[in-house]
Coordinates of C-alpha atoms and ligand atoms in Angstrom, one line a residue:
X19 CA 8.0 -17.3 29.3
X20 CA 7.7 -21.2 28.7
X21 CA 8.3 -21.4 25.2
X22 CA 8.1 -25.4 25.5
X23 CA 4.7 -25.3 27.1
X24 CA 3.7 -22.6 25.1
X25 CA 4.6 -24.6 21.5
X26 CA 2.9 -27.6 23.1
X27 CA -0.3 -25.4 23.3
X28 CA -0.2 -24.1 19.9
X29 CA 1.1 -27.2 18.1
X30 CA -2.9 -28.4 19.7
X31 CA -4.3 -25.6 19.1
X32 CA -4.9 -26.0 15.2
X33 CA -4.5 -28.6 12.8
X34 CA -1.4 -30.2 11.4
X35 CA -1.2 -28.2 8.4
X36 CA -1.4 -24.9 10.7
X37 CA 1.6 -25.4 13.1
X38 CA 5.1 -25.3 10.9
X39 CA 8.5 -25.5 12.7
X40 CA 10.4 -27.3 10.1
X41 CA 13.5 -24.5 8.9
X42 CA 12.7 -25.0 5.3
X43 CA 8.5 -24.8 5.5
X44 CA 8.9 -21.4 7.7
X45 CA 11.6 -19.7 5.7
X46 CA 8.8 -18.2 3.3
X47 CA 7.4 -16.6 5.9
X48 CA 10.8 -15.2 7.7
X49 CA 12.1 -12.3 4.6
X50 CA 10.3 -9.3 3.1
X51 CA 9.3 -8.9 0.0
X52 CA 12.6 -7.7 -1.2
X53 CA 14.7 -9.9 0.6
X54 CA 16.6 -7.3 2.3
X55 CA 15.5 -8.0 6.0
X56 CA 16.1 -11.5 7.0
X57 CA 14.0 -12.9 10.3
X58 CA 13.5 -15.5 12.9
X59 CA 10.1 -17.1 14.4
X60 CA 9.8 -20.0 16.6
X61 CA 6.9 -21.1 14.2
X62 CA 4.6 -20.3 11.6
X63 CA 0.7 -20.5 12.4
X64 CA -1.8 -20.7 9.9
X65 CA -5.5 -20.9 11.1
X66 CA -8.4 -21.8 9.7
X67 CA -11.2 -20.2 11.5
X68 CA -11.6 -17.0 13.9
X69 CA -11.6 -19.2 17.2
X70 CA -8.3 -20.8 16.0
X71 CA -7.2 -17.1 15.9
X72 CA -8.4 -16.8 18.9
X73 CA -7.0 -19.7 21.0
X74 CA -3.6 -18.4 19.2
X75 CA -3.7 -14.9 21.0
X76 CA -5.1 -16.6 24.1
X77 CA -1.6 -18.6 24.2
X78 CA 0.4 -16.3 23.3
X79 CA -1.0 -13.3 25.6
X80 CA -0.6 -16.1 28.5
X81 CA 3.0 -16.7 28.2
X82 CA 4.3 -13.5 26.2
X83 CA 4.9 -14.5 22.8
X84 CA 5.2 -11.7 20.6
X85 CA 2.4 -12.8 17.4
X86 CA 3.8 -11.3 14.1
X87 CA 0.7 -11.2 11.7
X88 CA 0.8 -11.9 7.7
X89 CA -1.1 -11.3 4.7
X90 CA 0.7 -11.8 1.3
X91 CA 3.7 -10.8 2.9
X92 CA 4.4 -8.1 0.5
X93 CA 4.7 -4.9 2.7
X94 CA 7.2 -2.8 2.1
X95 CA 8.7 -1.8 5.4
X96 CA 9.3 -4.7 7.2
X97 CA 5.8 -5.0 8.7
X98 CA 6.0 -8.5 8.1
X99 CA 9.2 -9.6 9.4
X100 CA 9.5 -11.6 12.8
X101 CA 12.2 -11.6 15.4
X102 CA 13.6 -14.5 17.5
X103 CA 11.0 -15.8 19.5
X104 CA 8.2 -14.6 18.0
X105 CA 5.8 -16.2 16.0
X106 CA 4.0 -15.8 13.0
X107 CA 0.6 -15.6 12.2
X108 CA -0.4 -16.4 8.4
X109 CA -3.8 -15.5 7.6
X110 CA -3.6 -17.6 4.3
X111 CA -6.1 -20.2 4.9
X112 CA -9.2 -18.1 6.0
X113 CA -10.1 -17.1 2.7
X114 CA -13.8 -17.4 2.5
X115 CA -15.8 -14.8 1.1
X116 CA -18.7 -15.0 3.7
X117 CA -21.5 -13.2 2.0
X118 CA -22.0 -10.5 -1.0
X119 CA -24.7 -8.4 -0.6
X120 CA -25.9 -6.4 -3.9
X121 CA -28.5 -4.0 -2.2
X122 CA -26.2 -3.1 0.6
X123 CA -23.5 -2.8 -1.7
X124 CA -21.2 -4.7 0.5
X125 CA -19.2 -7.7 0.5
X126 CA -18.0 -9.8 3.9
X127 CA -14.4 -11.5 3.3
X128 CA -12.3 -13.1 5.8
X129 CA -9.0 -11.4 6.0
X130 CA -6.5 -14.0 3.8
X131 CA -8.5 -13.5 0.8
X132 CA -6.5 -12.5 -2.1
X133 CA -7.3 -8.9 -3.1
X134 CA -7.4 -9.9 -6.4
X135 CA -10.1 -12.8 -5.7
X136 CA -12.3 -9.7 -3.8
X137 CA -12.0 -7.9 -7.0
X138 CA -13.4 -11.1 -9.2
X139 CA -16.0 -11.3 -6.7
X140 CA -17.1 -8.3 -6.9
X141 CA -17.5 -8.2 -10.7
X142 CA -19.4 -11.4 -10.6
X143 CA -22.1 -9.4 -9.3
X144 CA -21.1 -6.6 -11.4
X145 CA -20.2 -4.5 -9.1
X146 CA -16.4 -2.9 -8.4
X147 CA -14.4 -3.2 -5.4
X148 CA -11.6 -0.3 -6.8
X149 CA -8.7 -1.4 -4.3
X150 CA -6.2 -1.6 -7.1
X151 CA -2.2 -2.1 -6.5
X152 CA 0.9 -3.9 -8.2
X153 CA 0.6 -6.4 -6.0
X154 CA -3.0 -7.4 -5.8
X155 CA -2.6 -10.9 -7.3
X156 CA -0.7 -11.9 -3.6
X157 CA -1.3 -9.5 -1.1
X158 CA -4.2 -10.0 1.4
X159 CA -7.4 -8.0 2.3
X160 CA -6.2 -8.4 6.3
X161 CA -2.9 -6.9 4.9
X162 CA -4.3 -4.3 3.3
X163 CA -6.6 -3.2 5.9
X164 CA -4.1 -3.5 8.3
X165 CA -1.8 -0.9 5.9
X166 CA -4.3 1.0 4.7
X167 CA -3.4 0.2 1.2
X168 CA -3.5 3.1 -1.3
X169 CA -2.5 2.2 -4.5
X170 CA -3.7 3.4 -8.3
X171 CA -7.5 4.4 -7.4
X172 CA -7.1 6.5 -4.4
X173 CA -7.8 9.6 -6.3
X174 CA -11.5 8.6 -7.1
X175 CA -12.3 5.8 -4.6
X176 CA -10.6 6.2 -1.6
X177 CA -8.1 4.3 0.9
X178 CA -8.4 0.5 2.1
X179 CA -10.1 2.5 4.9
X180 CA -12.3 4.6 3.2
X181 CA -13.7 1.3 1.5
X182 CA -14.4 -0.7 4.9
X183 CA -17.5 -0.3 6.7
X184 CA -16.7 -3.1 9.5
X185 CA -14.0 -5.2 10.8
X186 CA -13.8 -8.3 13.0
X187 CA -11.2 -8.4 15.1
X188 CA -9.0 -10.6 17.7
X189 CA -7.8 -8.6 20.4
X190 CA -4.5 -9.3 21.8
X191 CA -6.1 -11.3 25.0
X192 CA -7.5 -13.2 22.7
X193 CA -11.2 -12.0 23.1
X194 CA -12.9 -11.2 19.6
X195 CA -14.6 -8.2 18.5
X196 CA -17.4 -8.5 16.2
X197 CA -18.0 -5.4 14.6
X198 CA -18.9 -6.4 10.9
X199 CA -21.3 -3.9 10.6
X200 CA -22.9 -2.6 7.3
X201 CA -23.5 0.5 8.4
X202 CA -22.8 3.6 5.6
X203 CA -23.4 6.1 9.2
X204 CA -22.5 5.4 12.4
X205 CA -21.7 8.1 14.9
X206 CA -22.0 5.9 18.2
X207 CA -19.4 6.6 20.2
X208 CA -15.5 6.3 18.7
X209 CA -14.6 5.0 15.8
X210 CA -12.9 1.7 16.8
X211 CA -12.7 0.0 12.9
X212 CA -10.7 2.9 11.9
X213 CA -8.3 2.0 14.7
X214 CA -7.0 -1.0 13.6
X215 CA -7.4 0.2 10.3
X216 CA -3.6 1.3 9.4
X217 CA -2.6 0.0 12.8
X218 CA 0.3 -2.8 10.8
X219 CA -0.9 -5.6 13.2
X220 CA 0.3 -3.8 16.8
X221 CA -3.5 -3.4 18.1
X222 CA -5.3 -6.6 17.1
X223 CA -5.4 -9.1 14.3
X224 CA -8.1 -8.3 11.4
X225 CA -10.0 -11.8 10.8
X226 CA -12.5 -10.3 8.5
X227 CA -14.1 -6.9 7.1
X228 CA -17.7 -5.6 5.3
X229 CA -16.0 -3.8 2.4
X230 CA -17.9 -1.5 0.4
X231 CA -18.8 -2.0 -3.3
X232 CA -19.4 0.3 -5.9
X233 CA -20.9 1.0 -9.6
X234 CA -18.5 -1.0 -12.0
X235 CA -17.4 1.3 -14.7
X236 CA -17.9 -0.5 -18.2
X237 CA -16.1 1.2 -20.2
X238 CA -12.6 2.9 -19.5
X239 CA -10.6 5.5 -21.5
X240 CA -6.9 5.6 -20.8
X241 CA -4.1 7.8 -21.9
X242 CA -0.6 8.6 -21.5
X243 CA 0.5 12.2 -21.3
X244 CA 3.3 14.6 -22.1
X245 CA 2.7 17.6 -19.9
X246 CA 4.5 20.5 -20.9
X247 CA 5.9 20.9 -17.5
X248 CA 5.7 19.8 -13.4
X249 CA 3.7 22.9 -13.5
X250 CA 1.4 22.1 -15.6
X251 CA 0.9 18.3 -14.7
X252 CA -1.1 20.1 -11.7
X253 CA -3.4 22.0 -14.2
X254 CA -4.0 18.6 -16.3
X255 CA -5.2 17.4 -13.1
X256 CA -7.3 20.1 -12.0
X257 CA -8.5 20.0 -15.6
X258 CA -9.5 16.3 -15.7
X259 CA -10.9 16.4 -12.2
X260 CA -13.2 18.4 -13.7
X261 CA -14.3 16.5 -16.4
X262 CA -17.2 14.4 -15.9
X263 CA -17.4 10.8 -14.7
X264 CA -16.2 11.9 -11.8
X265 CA -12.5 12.7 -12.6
X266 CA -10.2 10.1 -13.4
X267 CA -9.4 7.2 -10.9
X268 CA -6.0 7.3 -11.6
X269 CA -3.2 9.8 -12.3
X270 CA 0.0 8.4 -12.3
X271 CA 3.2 10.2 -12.6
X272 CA 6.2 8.9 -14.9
X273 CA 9.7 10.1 -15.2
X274 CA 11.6 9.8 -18.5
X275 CA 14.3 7.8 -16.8
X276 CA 11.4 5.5 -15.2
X277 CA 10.2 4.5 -18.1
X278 CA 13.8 3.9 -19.9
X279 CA 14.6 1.6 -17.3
X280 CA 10.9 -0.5 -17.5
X281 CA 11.7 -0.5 -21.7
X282 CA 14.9 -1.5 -21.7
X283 CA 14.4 -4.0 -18.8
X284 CA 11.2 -5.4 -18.5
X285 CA 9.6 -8.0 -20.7
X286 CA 6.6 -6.2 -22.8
X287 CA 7.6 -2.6 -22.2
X288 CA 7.9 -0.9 -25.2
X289 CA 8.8 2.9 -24.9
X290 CA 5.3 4.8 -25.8
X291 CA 6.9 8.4 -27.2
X292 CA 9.7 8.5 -30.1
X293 CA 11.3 10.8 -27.7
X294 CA 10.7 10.3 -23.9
X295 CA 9.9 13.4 -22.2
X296 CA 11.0 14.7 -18.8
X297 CA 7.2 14.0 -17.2
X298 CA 4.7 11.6 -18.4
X299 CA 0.6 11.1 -16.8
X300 CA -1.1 8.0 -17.1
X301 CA -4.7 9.1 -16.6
X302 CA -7.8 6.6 -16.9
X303 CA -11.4 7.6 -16.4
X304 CA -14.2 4.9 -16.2
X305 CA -17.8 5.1 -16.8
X306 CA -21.5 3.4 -17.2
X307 CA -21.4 5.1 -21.0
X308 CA -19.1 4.7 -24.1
X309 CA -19.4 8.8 -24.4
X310 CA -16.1 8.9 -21.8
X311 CA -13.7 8.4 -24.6
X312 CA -14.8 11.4 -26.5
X313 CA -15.2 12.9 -23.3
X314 CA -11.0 12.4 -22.5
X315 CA -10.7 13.7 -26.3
X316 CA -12.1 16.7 -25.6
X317 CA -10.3 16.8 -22.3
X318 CA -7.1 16.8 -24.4
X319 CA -7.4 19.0 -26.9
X320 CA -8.6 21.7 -24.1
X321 CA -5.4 21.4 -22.6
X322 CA -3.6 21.3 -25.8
X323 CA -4.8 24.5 -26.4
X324 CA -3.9 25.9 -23.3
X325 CA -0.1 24.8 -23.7
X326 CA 0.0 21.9 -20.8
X327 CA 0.4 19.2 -23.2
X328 CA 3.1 18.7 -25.5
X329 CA 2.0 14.8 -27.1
X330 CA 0.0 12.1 -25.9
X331 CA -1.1 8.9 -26.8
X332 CA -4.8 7.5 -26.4
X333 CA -5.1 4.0 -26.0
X334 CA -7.5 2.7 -29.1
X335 CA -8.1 -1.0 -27.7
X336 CA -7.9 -3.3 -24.8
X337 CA -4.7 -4.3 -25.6
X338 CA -3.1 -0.9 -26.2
X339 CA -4.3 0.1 -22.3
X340 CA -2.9 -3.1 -20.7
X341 CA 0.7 -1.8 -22.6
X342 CA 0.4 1.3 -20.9
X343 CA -0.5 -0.1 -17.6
X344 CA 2.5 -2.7 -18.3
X345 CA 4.7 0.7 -18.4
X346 CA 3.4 1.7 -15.2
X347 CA 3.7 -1.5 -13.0
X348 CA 7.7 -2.2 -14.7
X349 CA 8.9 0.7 -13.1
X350 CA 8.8 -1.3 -10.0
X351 CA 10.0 -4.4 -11.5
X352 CA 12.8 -2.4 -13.4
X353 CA 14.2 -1.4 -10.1
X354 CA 14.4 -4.6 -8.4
X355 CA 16.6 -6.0 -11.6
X356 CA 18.7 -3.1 -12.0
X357 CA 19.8 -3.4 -8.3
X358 CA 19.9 -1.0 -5.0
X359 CA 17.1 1.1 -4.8
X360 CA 16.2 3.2 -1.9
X361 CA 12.0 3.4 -1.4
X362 CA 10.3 6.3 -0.5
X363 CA 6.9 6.7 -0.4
X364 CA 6.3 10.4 0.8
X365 CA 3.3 12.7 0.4
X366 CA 3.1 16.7 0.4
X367 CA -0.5 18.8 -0.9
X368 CA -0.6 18.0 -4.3
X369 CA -0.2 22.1 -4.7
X370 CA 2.9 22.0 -3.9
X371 CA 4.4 18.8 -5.9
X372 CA 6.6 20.8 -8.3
X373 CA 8.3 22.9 -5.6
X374 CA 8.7 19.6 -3.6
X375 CA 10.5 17.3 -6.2
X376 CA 12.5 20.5 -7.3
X377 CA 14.2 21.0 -4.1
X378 CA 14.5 17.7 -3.3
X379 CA 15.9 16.5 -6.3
X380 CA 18.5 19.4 -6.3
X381 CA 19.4 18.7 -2.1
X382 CA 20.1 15.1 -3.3
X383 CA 22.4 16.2 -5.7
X384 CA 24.3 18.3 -3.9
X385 CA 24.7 15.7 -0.9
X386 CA 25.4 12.9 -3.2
X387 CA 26.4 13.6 -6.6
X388 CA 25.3 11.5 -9.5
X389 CA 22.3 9.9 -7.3
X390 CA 19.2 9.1 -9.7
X391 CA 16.2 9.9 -8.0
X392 CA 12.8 7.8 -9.7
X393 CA 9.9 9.5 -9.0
X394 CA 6.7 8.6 -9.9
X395 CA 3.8 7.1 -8.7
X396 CA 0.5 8.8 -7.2
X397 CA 1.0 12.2 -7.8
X398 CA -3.2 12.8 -8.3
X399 CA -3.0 12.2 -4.5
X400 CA -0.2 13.9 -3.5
X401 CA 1.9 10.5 -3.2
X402 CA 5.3 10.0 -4.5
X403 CA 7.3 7.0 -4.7
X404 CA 10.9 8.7 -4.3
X405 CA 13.0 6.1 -5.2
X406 CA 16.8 6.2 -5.3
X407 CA 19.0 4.5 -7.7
X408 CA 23.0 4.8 -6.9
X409 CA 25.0 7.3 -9.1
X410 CA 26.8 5.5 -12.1
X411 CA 29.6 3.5 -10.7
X412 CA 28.8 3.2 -7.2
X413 CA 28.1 -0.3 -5.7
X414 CA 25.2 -1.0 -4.4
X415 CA 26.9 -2.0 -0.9
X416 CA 28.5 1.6 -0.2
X417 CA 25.1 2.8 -1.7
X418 CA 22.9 1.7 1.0
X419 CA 25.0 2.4 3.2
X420 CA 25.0 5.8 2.6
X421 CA 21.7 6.2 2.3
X422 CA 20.4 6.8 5.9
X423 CA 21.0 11.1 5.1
X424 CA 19.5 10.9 1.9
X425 CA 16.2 9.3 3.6
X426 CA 16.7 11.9 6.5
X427 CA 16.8 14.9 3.6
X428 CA 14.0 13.8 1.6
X429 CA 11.9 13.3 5.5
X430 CA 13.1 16.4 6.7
X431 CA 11.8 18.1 3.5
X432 CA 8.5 16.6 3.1
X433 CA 7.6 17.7 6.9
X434 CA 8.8 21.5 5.6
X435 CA 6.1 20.8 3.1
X436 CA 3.6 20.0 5.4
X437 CA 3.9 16.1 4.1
X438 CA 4.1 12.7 5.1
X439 CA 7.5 10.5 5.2
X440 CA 4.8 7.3 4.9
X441 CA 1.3 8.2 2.7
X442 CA 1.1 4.2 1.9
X443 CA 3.7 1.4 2.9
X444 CA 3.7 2.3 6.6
X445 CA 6.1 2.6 9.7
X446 CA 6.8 -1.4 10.0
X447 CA 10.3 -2.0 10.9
X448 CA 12.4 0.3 9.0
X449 CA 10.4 3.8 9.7
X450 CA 10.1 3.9 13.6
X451 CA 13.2 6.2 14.2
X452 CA 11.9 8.2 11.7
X453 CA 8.5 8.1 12.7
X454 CA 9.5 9.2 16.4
X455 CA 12.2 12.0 14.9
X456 CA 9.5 13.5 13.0
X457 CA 6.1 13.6 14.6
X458 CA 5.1 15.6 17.4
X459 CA 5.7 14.6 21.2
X460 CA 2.0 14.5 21.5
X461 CA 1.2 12.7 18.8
X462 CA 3.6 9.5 19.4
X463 CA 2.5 9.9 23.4
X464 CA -1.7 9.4 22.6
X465 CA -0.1 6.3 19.8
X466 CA 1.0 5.1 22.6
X467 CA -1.4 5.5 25.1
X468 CA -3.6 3.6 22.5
X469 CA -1.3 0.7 21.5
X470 CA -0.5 0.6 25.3
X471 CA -4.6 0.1 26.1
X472 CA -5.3 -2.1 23.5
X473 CA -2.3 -4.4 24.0
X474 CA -0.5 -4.2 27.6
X475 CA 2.1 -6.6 27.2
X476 CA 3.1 -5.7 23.7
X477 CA 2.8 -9.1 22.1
X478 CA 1.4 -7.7 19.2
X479 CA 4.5 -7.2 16.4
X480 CA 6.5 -6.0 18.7
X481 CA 9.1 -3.6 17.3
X482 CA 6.6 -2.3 14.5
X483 CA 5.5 1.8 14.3
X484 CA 6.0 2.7 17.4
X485 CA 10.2 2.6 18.3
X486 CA 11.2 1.3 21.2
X487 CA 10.8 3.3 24.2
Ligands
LIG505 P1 1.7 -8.1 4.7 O1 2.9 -7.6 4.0 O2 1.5 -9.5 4.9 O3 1.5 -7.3 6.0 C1 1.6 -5.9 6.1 C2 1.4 -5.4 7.5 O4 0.1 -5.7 8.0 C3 2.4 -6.1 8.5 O5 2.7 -5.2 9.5 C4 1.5 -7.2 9.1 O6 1.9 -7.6 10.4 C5 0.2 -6.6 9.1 N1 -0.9 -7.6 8.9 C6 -1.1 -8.4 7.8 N2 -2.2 -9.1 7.9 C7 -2.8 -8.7 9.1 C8 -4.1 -9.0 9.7 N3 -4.9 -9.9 9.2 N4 -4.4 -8.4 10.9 C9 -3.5 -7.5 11.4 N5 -2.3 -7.1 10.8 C10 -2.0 -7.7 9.7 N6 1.1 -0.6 -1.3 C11 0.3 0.4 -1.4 O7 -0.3 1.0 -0.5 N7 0.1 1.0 -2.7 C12 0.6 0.4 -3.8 O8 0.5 0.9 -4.9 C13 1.5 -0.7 -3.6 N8 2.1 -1.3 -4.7 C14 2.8 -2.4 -4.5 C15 3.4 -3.0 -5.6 C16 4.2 -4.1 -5.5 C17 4.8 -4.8 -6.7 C18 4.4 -4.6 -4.2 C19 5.3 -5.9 -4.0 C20 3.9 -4.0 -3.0 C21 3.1 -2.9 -3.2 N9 2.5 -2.3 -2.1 C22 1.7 -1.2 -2.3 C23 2.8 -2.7 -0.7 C24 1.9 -3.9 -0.3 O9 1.4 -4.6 -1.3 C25 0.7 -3.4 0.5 O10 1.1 -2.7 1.7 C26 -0.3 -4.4 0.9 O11 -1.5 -3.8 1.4 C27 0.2 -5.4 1.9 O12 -0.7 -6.5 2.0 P2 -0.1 -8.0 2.4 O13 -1.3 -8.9 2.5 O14 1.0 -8.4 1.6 O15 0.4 -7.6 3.9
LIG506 C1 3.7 1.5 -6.5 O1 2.9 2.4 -6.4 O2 4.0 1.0 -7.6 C2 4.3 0.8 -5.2 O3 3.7 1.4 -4.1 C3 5.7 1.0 -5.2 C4 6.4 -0.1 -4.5 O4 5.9 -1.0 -4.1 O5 7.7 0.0 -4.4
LIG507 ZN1 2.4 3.2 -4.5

């Protein structure tokens, strides 16, 4: 590799603003978004147009440089994070919306829009583009394509990739493929979009995407529930899923010490119950018609009746939602001030969620006494973020570094339940052992078969998913 040459080339091959070096300019782009993995890069690209992209991979590809793509940099696992010699990619400045289309239903975006600004877009036509995560005021549409984001919607609306219909796409030779199609059907030959859908930048760098828009609910009804039990948060949901509108969209799961943590730490959380119970459900249905808040009435007293719901709260106003929501969204901010916490982000059938946390919770306990598991998050889909906080007294430092059989427990448990150790953030950098511990021989041969096809010299974030072999 002739890193000399090879800067020379890239330094020409975009404009001033795209080519940083400078240590202070690139150090944004070097840490994760917790700041607990530190990188290196040789420089930071940011291009303005697919053929800058292009010439980019061409370069790199030519003389071996490992290309390190970001979004909003605000992955979870390290996805993000360079190493020594490598560069990065920062999709920042192509952030176009190419075209909206209200009779396909689709909307064409290139890959460093903000999710946030597809969302606006898509309600200026009045339509809804139901992507919908903590972090959708910085992360990217490339980045969450490229993770198949999940996030508070899943349950109604789908994945990032059940809500792309095509993809453009620079290969790591450079060459680009153009498959923004529109198309609701297409059974011509493989599926090649969802690929690189999920893929964390190791087969080829997402430039732009057709993502599909849907009905935009008008009005929304939103509640925050007691259930009477784990048990019975599963018949609330079969319950509401029942209901009309479609089910709720979301049908999030809050633990009493999640939510005394986001009240007594973040800034507009106010504690919703007098007394917090073990469980809480934030549930929201949307609709075309007003009649969905008597419909979630109804809904309620139904399961009153049936003994799954000890209290709940309706939210009567705008405001009153956005509190809840607030709840919701400071677990994850309550975390990050009160310290070490250990992400998880594991799935299991959504049948079998009580057993799941049961067990696990009590395994924990016995291998480290004390430790405070946080778990919440999408529990309509099965999805829970398992977080762990250190037991009282215990610094963070000896924490974490005990923590490598306490992710091995919770992994080992979710694939006796048939689960996932990843249903959202991804492998990235600090899941690959894992990933090659836990899934089949056959499974991490064909991934590599296809990573090995689709990029030969493994320039593309090398290190990432797939362990080293
Ligand atoms: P980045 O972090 O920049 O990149 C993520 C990965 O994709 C990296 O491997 C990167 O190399 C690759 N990549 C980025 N852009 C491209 C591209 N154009 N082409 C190819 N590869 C690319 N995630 C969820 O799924 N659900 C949640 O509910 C959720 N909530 C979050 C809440 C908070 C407060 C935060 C901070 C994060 C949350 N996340 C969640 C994680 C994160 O926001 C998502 O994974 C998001 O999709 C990442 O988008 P990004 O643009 O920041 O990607
Ligand atoms: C969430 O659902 O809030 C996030 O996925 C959790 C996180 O980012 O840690
Ligand atoms: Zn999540």
């Amino acid at each position: 590799m002739d890193t000399a040459t090879a800067l020379t080339q890239l330094r020409a091959a975009v404009d001033a603003a795209g080519f940083l070096v400078a240590p202070d300019t690139i150090e944004p782009y070097l840490n994760e978004s917790r700041g607990r993995l530190h990188g290196q890069a040789l420089a930071v690209l940011r291009p303005r147009c697919t053929d800058e992209v292009a010439a980019i991979l061409r370069i790199c590809h030519t003389h071996g440089i490992g290309v390190v793509a970001q979004g909003g940099n605000t992955g979870r696992c390290g996805g993000g994070v360079p190493a020594a010699g490598q560069i990065v990619l920062a999709l920042e400045r192509m952030h176009a919306i190419r075209a909206v289309d209200a009779l396909d239903d689709t909307i064409t975006v290139e890959a460093g829009c903000i999710l946030a600004e597809v969302q606006a877009a898509a309600a200026a036509v009045d339509r809804l583009f139901p992507l919908s995560l903590g972090a959708e005021g910085s992360c990217r549409i490339g980045g969450n394509l490229a993770s198949n984001a999940g996030g508070l919607n899943v349950l109604r609306y789908g994945m990032a990739r059940e809500l792309c219909l095509g993809l453009e796409v620079v290969l790591a030779d450079g060459r680009v493929w153009h498959g923004l199609r529109r198309l609701r059907k297409d059974n011509s030959g493989y599926d090649l979009r969802d690929l690189f859908i999920g893929s964390e930048g190791t087969l080829g760098i997402i430039t732009a995407a057709v993502l599909r828009l849907l009905p935009r609910p008008r009005h929304t009804a939103t509640a925050l529930l007691a259930p009477s039990s784990l048990t019975a948060v599963l018949a609330l949901l079969a319950r509401a899923r029942a209901a009309g509108a479609g089910g709720p969209h979301s049908f999030e799961l809050l633990p009493r010490i999640a939510l005394q943590a986001a009240a007594e730490h973040v800034h507009g959380c106010r504690a919703p119950f007098a007394e917090l119970p073990p469980w809480s459900v934030l549930i929201e249905f949307g609709a075309r018609g007003v009649w969905i808040e008597a419909e979630l009435e109804a809904l309620l007293a139904e399961a009153f009746e049936a003994g799954e719901l000890d209290d709940a709260v309706i939210a009567q106003s705008e405001a009153q939602k956005a509190a809840l929501w607030r709840l919701r969204e400071g677990i994850v901010e309550a975390q990050k001030a009160l310290g070490a916490s250990l992400k998880h982000d594991l799935a299991v059938p959504v049948s079998r969620v009580p057993a799941f946390i049961e067990q696990a919770c009590s395994a924990l306990a016995q291998q480290l006494p004390g430790v405070r598991p946080y778990v919440f998050g999408h529990v309509g889909d099965g999805n829970l973020h398992f977080n762990l906080s250190p037991p009282p007294g215990m610094d963070d430092a000896s924490f974490l570094a005990a923590a490598a059989p306490l992710t091995r427990t919770l992994h080992d448990l979710a694939a006796a339940f048939e689960g996932s150790i990843s249903a959202e953030h991804g492998i990235g950098l600090l899941k690959t052992a894992e990933l090659a511990r836990l899934r089949p021989p056959l499974e991490l041969e064909l991934m590599r078969r296809i990573k090995d096809a689709l990029d030969p010299q493994g320039i593309l974030n090398p290190g990432k998913v797939l362990p080293p072999r």
